[in-house]
Amino acid sequence: MIGAGKMKQYTNVLDKPLSKGRQEVSLSGFAYLFSELVQYNQTQVDNIGELERRLEDAGYAVGVRVLELLCHREKGNRRETRLLGILSFVHSTVWKVLFGKVADSLEKGTEHEDEYMISEKELLVNRFISVPKDMGSFNCGAFVAGIVRGVLDNAGFPAVVTAHFVPVDGQQRPRTTILIKFAEEWLLITNRYYEEKQG
Amino acid sequence: MAPAFPRSGDAIFANVERVNAELLTLTYGAIVRQLLTDLEEVEEVNKQLDQMGYNIGIRLIDEFLAKSNITRCVDFRETAEVIAKVGFKMFLGVTASVTSWDTEGTCCSLLLEDNPLVDFVELPDTCQGLYYCNILSGVVRGALEMVSMKTEVTWVKDMLRGDDAFELQVKLLKQVPEEYPYKDDE
């Protein structure tokens, strides 16, 4: 039997030096894996809401680890305390490391104080996904929404994050918007903090 | 002397679109975690990973053949070399080496020293029976089955269990001749 009777030859995984993050794999390899993730989850659920939730949960776990990894590697263990700081971290650093480019845009919601939107013309995970008409507005970007939620939650900015298709004039495929709605208690805390700072 | 390939693994890898390996690592980890939560039994997870790998393998072979311009392999030795040098490089960005051939030339081992799937991974005590990279064995099995080779793929060495490398044993069971879907005499 493999591994049996041998002294543990590898050092503790925490002792290994952290990789620089330059290693690459093929996009198609990732696409196959992602499609298997979606297909497996399809067998486990009865409706689309459940499927989105499961994809989001999978993404959440990725987000948690991405935050830890990038905080250590890219930011020298400095913790973001400002809202705009963490949003620009997600929009630039996280997106660049995971998807190879910064997100297309970061906007503040006009209708609500606590909403922000990260938009992308075509999410990397959706490149090879086509959604059948009977699945309505299902978006595999729920996985990416989960990643964002994982990062924000563990950085101390609880939020509800969802992915939506937004049709664009003149473009065949709709663009995807990740909608971030920050939790109310967080906003109350920040507002009070800034009030006290000014007062 | 190793046969010269129409396109080397490095050349193809340089031409395909690439993503950060960490995205793959973390996504794969999320998949294994989901399976462990859903299925709970380590054996079931192993089987499910192998099945997922098989599903990937039967589709991956098309892309592999299309992008690599490989001509038909003469024998199983060549097949194994191609998988190790071109296949692994094209999709995972790492090359494997082929070792431990048996006398008949139907069984060999693919040795992987670098495996992007297992970065940051440590197996907890509760999951000691888990073959974390079992998806790879499914991929190889599925891909070979689509080119008419029935194989049995098992793990011989696993770094997460204390060995010094990852070793996949690929055993050729039989070559299945291609079946035509129509009869000639009708």
Coordinates of C-alpha atoms in Angstrom, one line a residue:
Chain A
M1 CA 0.0 0.0 0.0
I2 CA 1.4 3.3 -0.9
G3 CA 2.7 5.6 1.8
A4 CA 2.4 2.9 4.4
G5 CA 5.4 2.2 6.6
K6 CA 7.3 5.2 5.5
M7 CA 8.4 8.0 7.7
K8 CA 6.7 11.2 6.6
Q9 CA 9.3 12.4 4.1
Y10 CA 7.7 15.7 3.2
T11 CA 8.0 18.6 5.5
N12 CA 4.9 20.2 6.9
V13 CA 3.1 22.0 4.0
L14 CA 3.4 25.2 6.0
D15 CA 7.2 24.9 6.0
K16 CA 7.4 24.8 2.2
P17 CA 8.3 28.2 0.7
L18 CA 5.3 30.0 -0.9
S19 CA 5.3 29.9 -4.6
K20 CA 5.6 33.1 -6.5
G21 CA 2.3 32.4 -8.3
R22 CA 3.9 32.4 -11.8
Q23 CA 3.0 28.8 -12.7
E24 CA 0.4 28.5 -15.4
V25 CA -1.9 25.8 -16.7
S26 CA -4.0 25.8 -19.8
L27 CA -7.3 27.6 -19.9
S28 CA -8.9 24.5 -21.3
G29 CA -7.7 22.5 -18.4
F30 CA -9.4 24.9 -16.0
A31 CA -12.5 25.0 -18.2
Y32 CA -12.9 21.2 -18.2
L33 CA -12.6 21.2 -14.4
F34 CA -15.1 24.0 -14.0
S35 CA -17.6 22.2 -16.3
E36 CA -17.3 19.1 -14.2
L37 CA -17.9 21.2 -11.0
V38 CA -21.1 22.6 -12.6
Q39 CA -22.2 19.2 -13.9
Y40 CA -21.7 17.5 -10.6
N41 CA -23.7 20.1 -8.8
Q42 CA -26.5 19.9 -11.3
T43 CA -26.9 16.2 -10.2
Q44 CA -27.2 17.3 -6.6
V45 CA -29.9 19.9 -6.8
D46 CA -33.5 20.3 -7.9
N47 CA -33.6 23.9 -8.8
I48 CA -31.5 26.7 -10.2
G49 CA -31.4 28.7 -6.9
E50 CA -29.8 25.7 -5.2
L51 CA -27.3 25.3 -8.0
E52 CA -26.3 28.9 -7.8
R53 CA -26.0 28.6 -4.0
R54 CA -23.7 25.6 -4.3
L55 CA -21.5 27.2 -6.9
E56 CA -21.3 30.3 -4.7
D57 CA -20.3 28.1 -1.7
A58 CA -17.5 26.5 -3.7
G59 CA -16.3 30.0 -4.8
Y60 CA -16.5 31.2 -1.2
A61 CA -13.9 28.6 -0.1
V62 CA -11.7 29.8 -3.0
G63 CA -12.1 33.4 -2.0
V64 CA -11.1 32.8 1.6
R65 CA -7.8 31.2 0.5
V66 CA -7.1 33.8 -2.2
L67 CA -7.4 36.6 0.4
E68 CA -5.0 34.9 2.7
L69 CA -2.5 34.1 0.0
L70 CA -2.6 37.5 -1.6
C71 CA -2.5 39.5 1.6
H72 CA 0.7 37.7 2.5
R73 CA 2.3 37.7 -0.9
E74 CA 1.2 40.9 -2.6
K75 CA 0.4 43.3 0.3
G76 CA 3.0 42.3 2.9
N77 CA 0.3 41.3 5.4
R78 CA -1.3 44.7 5.6
R79 CA -5.0 44.6 6.3
E80 CA -7.5 46.8 4.4
T81 CA -9.8 48.8 6.6
R82 CA -11.4 51.1 4.1
L83 CA -14.2 50.1 1.9
L84 CA -12.7 51.5 -1.3
G85 CA -9.5 49.9 -0.4
I86 CA -10.9 46.4 -0.2
L87 CA -13.0 47.0 -3.4
S88 CA -10.0 48.1 -5.4
F89 CA -8.1 45.1 -4.0
V90 CA -10.8 42.8 -5.3
H91 CA -11.1 44.7 -8.6
S92 CA -7.4 44.8 -9.4
T93 CA -5.2 42.4 -7.4
V94 CA -7.6 39.5 -7.0
W95 CA -8.9 39.7 -10.6
K96 CA -5.3 40.1 -12.0
V97 CA -4.0 37.1 -10.1
L98 CA -7.0 34.8 -10.8
F99 CA -8.1 35.9 -14.3
G100 CA -5.0 37.5 -15.7
K101 CA -6.4 41.0 -16.0
V102 CA -8.1 43.6 -13.9
A103 CA -11.9 43.7 -13.9
D104 CA -13.4 45.9 -16.6
S105 CA -15.1 48.3 -14.3
L106 CA -15.9 49.1 -10.7
E107 CA -19.0 51.3 -10.1
K108 CA -20.9 52.6 -7.2
G109 CA -24.6 51.8 -7.3
T110 CA -26.8 54.9 -8.0
E111 CA -29.9 53.7 -6.3
H112 CA -28.6 52.4 -3.0
E113 CA -25.8 53.6 -0.8
D114 CA -24.5 50.2 -0.1
E115 CA -24.3 48.7 -3.6
Y116 CA -21.2 48.4 -5.8
M117 CA -20.8 46.6 -9.1
I118 CA -17.8 45.0 -10.7
S119 CA -18.5 44.4 -14.4
E120 CA -16.8 42.2 -16.9
K121 CA -17.5 41.8 -20.5
E122 CA -17.0 38.0 -20.4
L123 CA -16.1 36.2 -17.2
L124 CA -13.3 33.8 -17.7
V125 CA -15.3 31.0 -16.1
N126 CA -18.2 31.6 -18.5
R127 CA -16.0 31.5 -21.6
F128 CA -17.0 28.0 -22.6
I129 CA -20.4 27.8 -20.9
S130 CA -23.7 28.2 -22.7
V131 CA -26.9 28.3 -20.6
P132 CA -29.9 26.6 -22.1
K133 CA -33.0 28.8 -22.3
D134 CA -35.0 26.8 -19.8
M135 CA -32.5 27.7 -17.1
G136 CA -33.5 31.3 -17.3
S137 CA -31.1 33.7 -15.8
F138 CA -28.7 31.2 -14.3
N139 CA -25.2 32.5 -14.4
C140 CA -22.1 30.4 -13.6
G141 CA -20.6 33.6 -12.5
A142 CA -22.1 32.7 -9.2
F143 CA -18.8 30.9 -8.6
V144 CA -17.0 34.3 -9.0
A145 CA -19.6 36.0 -6.8
G146 CA -18.7 33.4 -4.2
I147 CA -15.0 34.2 -4.5
V148 CA -15.7 37.9 -4.0
R149 CA -18.0 37.2 -1.1
G150 CA -15.3 35.0 0.5
V151 CA -12.7 37.7 0.1
L152 CA -14.9 40.5 1.5
D153 CA -16.4 38.4 4.3
N154 CA -13.0 37.4 5.6
A155 CA -11.5 40.8 5.2
G156 CA -14.2 42.1 7.6
F157 CA -16.6 43.5 5.1
P158 CA -19.7 41.2 5.2
A159 CA -21.7 41.5 2.0
V160 CA -24.2 39.7 -0.2
V161 CA -22.7 39.1 -3.6
T162 CA -24.6 38.0 -6.7
A163 CA -23.8 37.7 -10.4
H164 CA -26.1 39.0 -13.1
F165 CA -26.2 39.1 -16.9
V166 CA -26.7 42.6 -18.2
P167 CA -27.6 42.8 -21.9
V168 CA -25.5 45.3 -23.8
D169 CA -26.6 47.0 -27.0
G170 CA -24.7 46.0 -30.0
Q171 CA -23.1 43.0 -28.3
Q172 CA -24.3 39.5 -28.8
R173 CA -23.3 38.1 -25.4
P174 CA -24.5 40.0 -22.3
R175 CA -21.9 41.3 -20.0
T176 CA -21.7 40.0 -16.4
T177 CA -22.1 42.3 -13.4
I178 CA -21.1 41.2 -9.9
L179 CA -23.4 43.0 -7.5
I180 CA -22.0 43.6 -4.1
K181 CA -24.4 44.7 -1.4
F182 CA -22.7 45.5 1.9
A183 CA -24.4 44.4 5.1
E184 CA -26.2 47.1 7.0
E185 CA -24.4 46.8 10.3
W186 CA -21.1 47.4 8.5
L187 CA -22.3 50.6 6.9
L188 CA -23.6 51.9 10.2
I189 CA -20.2 51.2 11.8
T190 CA -18.4 53.0 9.0
N191 CA -20.8 56.0 9.0
R192 CA -20.4 56.4 12.8
Y193 CA -16.6 56.1 12.5
Y194 CA -16.4 58.8 9.9
E195 CA -18.8 61.0 11.9
E196 CA -16.8 60.7 15.0
K197 CA -13.6 61.4 13.0
Q198 CA -15.0 64.6 11.7
G199 CA -16.7 65.7 14.9
Chain B
M1 CA 16.1 7.8 -29.0
A2 CA 12.8 9.5 -28.3
P3 CA 10.7 10.0 -31.5
A4 CA 10.5 13.6 -32.6
F5 CA 7.0 15.0 -32.1
P6 CA 5.3 17.1 -34.7
R7 CA 4.9 19.8 -32.1
S8 CA 6.6 19.7 -28.7
G9 CA 4.7 20.1 -25.6
D10 CA 6.4 23.3 -24.8
A11 CA 5.5 24.8 -28.1
I12 CA 1.9 23.9 -27.8
F13 CA 1.7 25.2 -24.2
A14 CA 3.1 28.5 -25.4
N15 CA 0.4 28.8 -27.9
V16 CA -2.7 27.9 -25.9
E17 CA -4.4 30.4 -23.6
R18 CA -3.2 30.0 -20.1
V19 CA -4.5 30.9 -16.6
N20 CA -2.9 31.1 -13.2
A21 CA -2.3 27.6 -11.8
E22 CA -3.6 28.8 -8.5
L23 CA -7.1 29.2 -9.8
L24 CA -7.0 25.6 -10.9
T25 CA -5.5 24.5 -7.6
L26 CA -8.1 26.3 -5.5
T27 CA -11.0 25.3 -7.7
Y28 CA -9.9 21.7 -7.6
G29 CA -9.7 21.9 -3.8
A30 CA -13.2 23.3 -3.7
I31 CA -14.4 20.4 -5.7
V32 CA -12.8 17.8 -3.4
R33 CA -14.1 19.6 -0.4
Q34 CA -17.7 19.6 -1.8
L35 CA -17.4 15.9 -2.6
L36 CA -16.1 15.1 0.9
T37 CA -19.1 17.0 2.4
D38 CA -21.6 15.4 0.2
L39 CA -20.4 11.8 0.0
E40 CA -18.5 11.5 3.3
E41 CA -17.0 8.1 2.5
V42 CA -13.5 8.5 1.2
E43 CA -13.9 5.6 -1.2
E44 CA -17.0 7.2 -2.7
V45 CA -15.0 10.4 -3.2
N46 CA -12.2 8.5 -4.9
K47 CA -14.7 6.9 -7.3
Q48 CA -16.5 10.2 -8.0
L49 CA -13.2 11.9 -8.8
D50 CA -12.2 9.1 -11.1
Q51 CA -15.6 9.4 -12.9
M52 CA -15.2 13.1 -13.2
G53 CA -11.8 12.6 -14.6
Y54 CA -13.1 10.1 -17.1
N55 CA -15.7 12.6 -18.3
I56 CA -13.0 15.1 -18.8
G57 CA -10.7 12.7 -20.5
I58 CA -13.2 11.6 -23.2
R59 CA -13.5 15.3 -24.2
L60 CA -9.9 16.3 -23.6
I61 CA -8.6 13.8 -26.1
D62 CA -10.2 15.6 -29.0
E63 CA -8.6 18.9 -28.1
F64 CA -5.3 17.1 -27.5
L65 CA -5.3 15.4 -30.9
A66 CA -6.4 18.7 -32.6
K67 CA -3.8 20.9 -31.1
S68 CA -0.8 18.5 -31.0
N69 CA -0.9 17.1 -34.6
I70 CA 0.3 13.8 -33.2
T71 CA 0.4 11.0 -35.7
R72 CA -0.9 7.6 -34.7
C73 CA 1.4 6.1 -32.1
V74 CA 3.2 2.9 -33.1
D75 CA 3.0 1.2 -29.8
F76 CA 2.1 1.7 -26.2
R77 CA 5.6 2.9 -25.4
E78 CA 5.1 5.8 -27.7
T79 CA 1.7 6.5 -26.3
A80 CA 3.1 6.7 -22.8
E81 CA 5.8 9.1 -23.9
V82 CA 3.3 11.3 -25.7
I83 CA 1.0 11.5 -22.7
A84 CA 3.9 12.3 -20.4
K85 CA 5.7 14.9 -22.5
V86 CA 3.0 16.5 -24.6
G87 CA -0.3 15.7 -22.8
F88 CA 0.6 16.7 -19.3
K89 CA 2.6 19.8 -20.5
M90 CA -0.3 21.0 -22.7
F91 CA -2.9 21.0 -19.9
L92 CA -1.1 21.2 -16.6
G93 CA 2.1 22.9 -17.7
V94 CA 4.3 20.2 -16.2
T95 CA 6.0 17.3 -17.8
A96 CA 6.0 13.8 -16.4
S97 CA 8.6 11.1 -17.0
V98 CA 7.9 7.5 -18.0
T99 CA 9.6 4.8 -15.9
S100 CA 9.3 1.1 -14.8
W101 CA 8.4 -0.6 -18.1
D102 CA 7.5 -4.2 -17.7
T103 CA 8.9 -6.9 -20.0
E104 CA 5.9 -7.0 -22.3
G105 CA 5.7 -3.3 -22.7
T106 CA 2.1 -3.0 -21.6
C107 CA 2.6 -1.5 -18.2
C108 CA 4.5 1.6 -17.2
S109 CA 4.6 4.4 -14.6
L110 CA 4.2 8.1 -15.2
L111 CA 6.2 10.0 -12.7
L112 CA 5.1 13.5 -11.8
E113 CA 7.4 15.6 -9.6
D114 CA 5.5 18.8 -9.9
N115 CA 1.8 18.8 -9.6
P116 CA -0.2 22.0 -9.7
L117 CA -3.3 20.3 -8.2
V118 CA -1.7 19.8 -4.8
D119 CA -0.2 23.2 -4.0
F120 CA -1.0 24.2 -0.5
V121 CA -2.7 20.8 0.2
E122 CA -2.3 18.6 3.2
L123 CA -4.4 15.5 3.9
P124 CA -6.0 15.5 7.4
D125 CA -6.0 12.3 9.4
T126 CA -9.7 11.7 8.7
C127 CA -9.0 11.4 5.0
Q128 CA -6.0 9.2 4.8
G129 CA -7.5 6.9 2.3
L130 CA -8.2 9.7 -0.2
Y131 CA -6.4 9.7 -3.5
Y132 CA -6.5 13.5 -3.8
C133 CA -5.4 13.6 -7.5
N134 CA -7.7 10.7 -8.6
I135 CA -9.1 13.0 -11.2
L136 CA -5.9 12.6 -13.2
S137 CA -6.2 8.8 -13.3
G138 CA -9.7 9.2 -14.7
V139 CA -8.5 11.7 -17.3
V140 CA -5.8 9.3 -18.6
R141 CA -8.2 6.3 -18.6
G142 CA -10.9 8.3 -20.4
A143 CA -8.6 9.7 -23.0
L144 CA -7.0 6.4 -23.8
E145 CA -10.4 4.7 -24.0
M146 CA -11.4 7.1 -26.8
V147 CA -8.4 6.0 -28.8
S148 CA -9.3 2.4 -28.5
M149 CA -7.1 1.4 -25.5
K150 CA -8.7 0.0 -22.4
T151 CA -6.4 0.7 -19.5
E152 CA -6.3 0.4 -15.8
V153 CA -4.8 3.4 -14.0
T154 CA -3.8 3.3 -10.4
W155 CA -1.7 5.4 -8.0
V156 CA 1.6 3.9 -6.9
K157 CA 3.1 6.9 -5.2
D158 CA 1.4 9.9 -3.7
M159 CA 3.2 12.9 -2.3
L160 CA 0.4 13.7 0.0
R161 CA 0.8 10.4 1.7
G162 CA 4.5 10.8 2.3
D163 CA 6.1 9.6 -0.9
D164 CA 8.6 11.7 -2.8
A165 CA 6.7 12.0 -6.1
F166 CA 3.4 11.2 -7.8
E167 CA 3.4 8.0 -9.7
L168 CA 0.6 6.7 -11.9
Q169 CA 0.7 3.2 -13.1
V170 CA -0.9 2.8 -16.5
K171 CA -1.6 -0.8 -17.5
L172 CA -2.8 -1.6 -21.0
L173 CA -5.6 -4.2 -20.7
K174 CA -6.5 -4.5 -24.3
Q175 CA -6.7 -2.7 -27.6
V176 CA -10.2 -2.5 -28.8
P177 CA -10.5 -2.3 -32.5
E178 CA -12.7 0.5 -33.8
E179 CA -16.2 -0.5 -34.5
Y180 CA -18.0 0.9 -37.5
P181 CA -21.6 1.9 -36.9
Y182 CA -22.8 0.6 -40.2
K183 CA -22.6 -2.8 -41.9
D184 CA -20.7 -3.1 -45.1
D185 CA -22.9 -5.6 -46.8
E186 CA -26.2 -3.8 -46.6

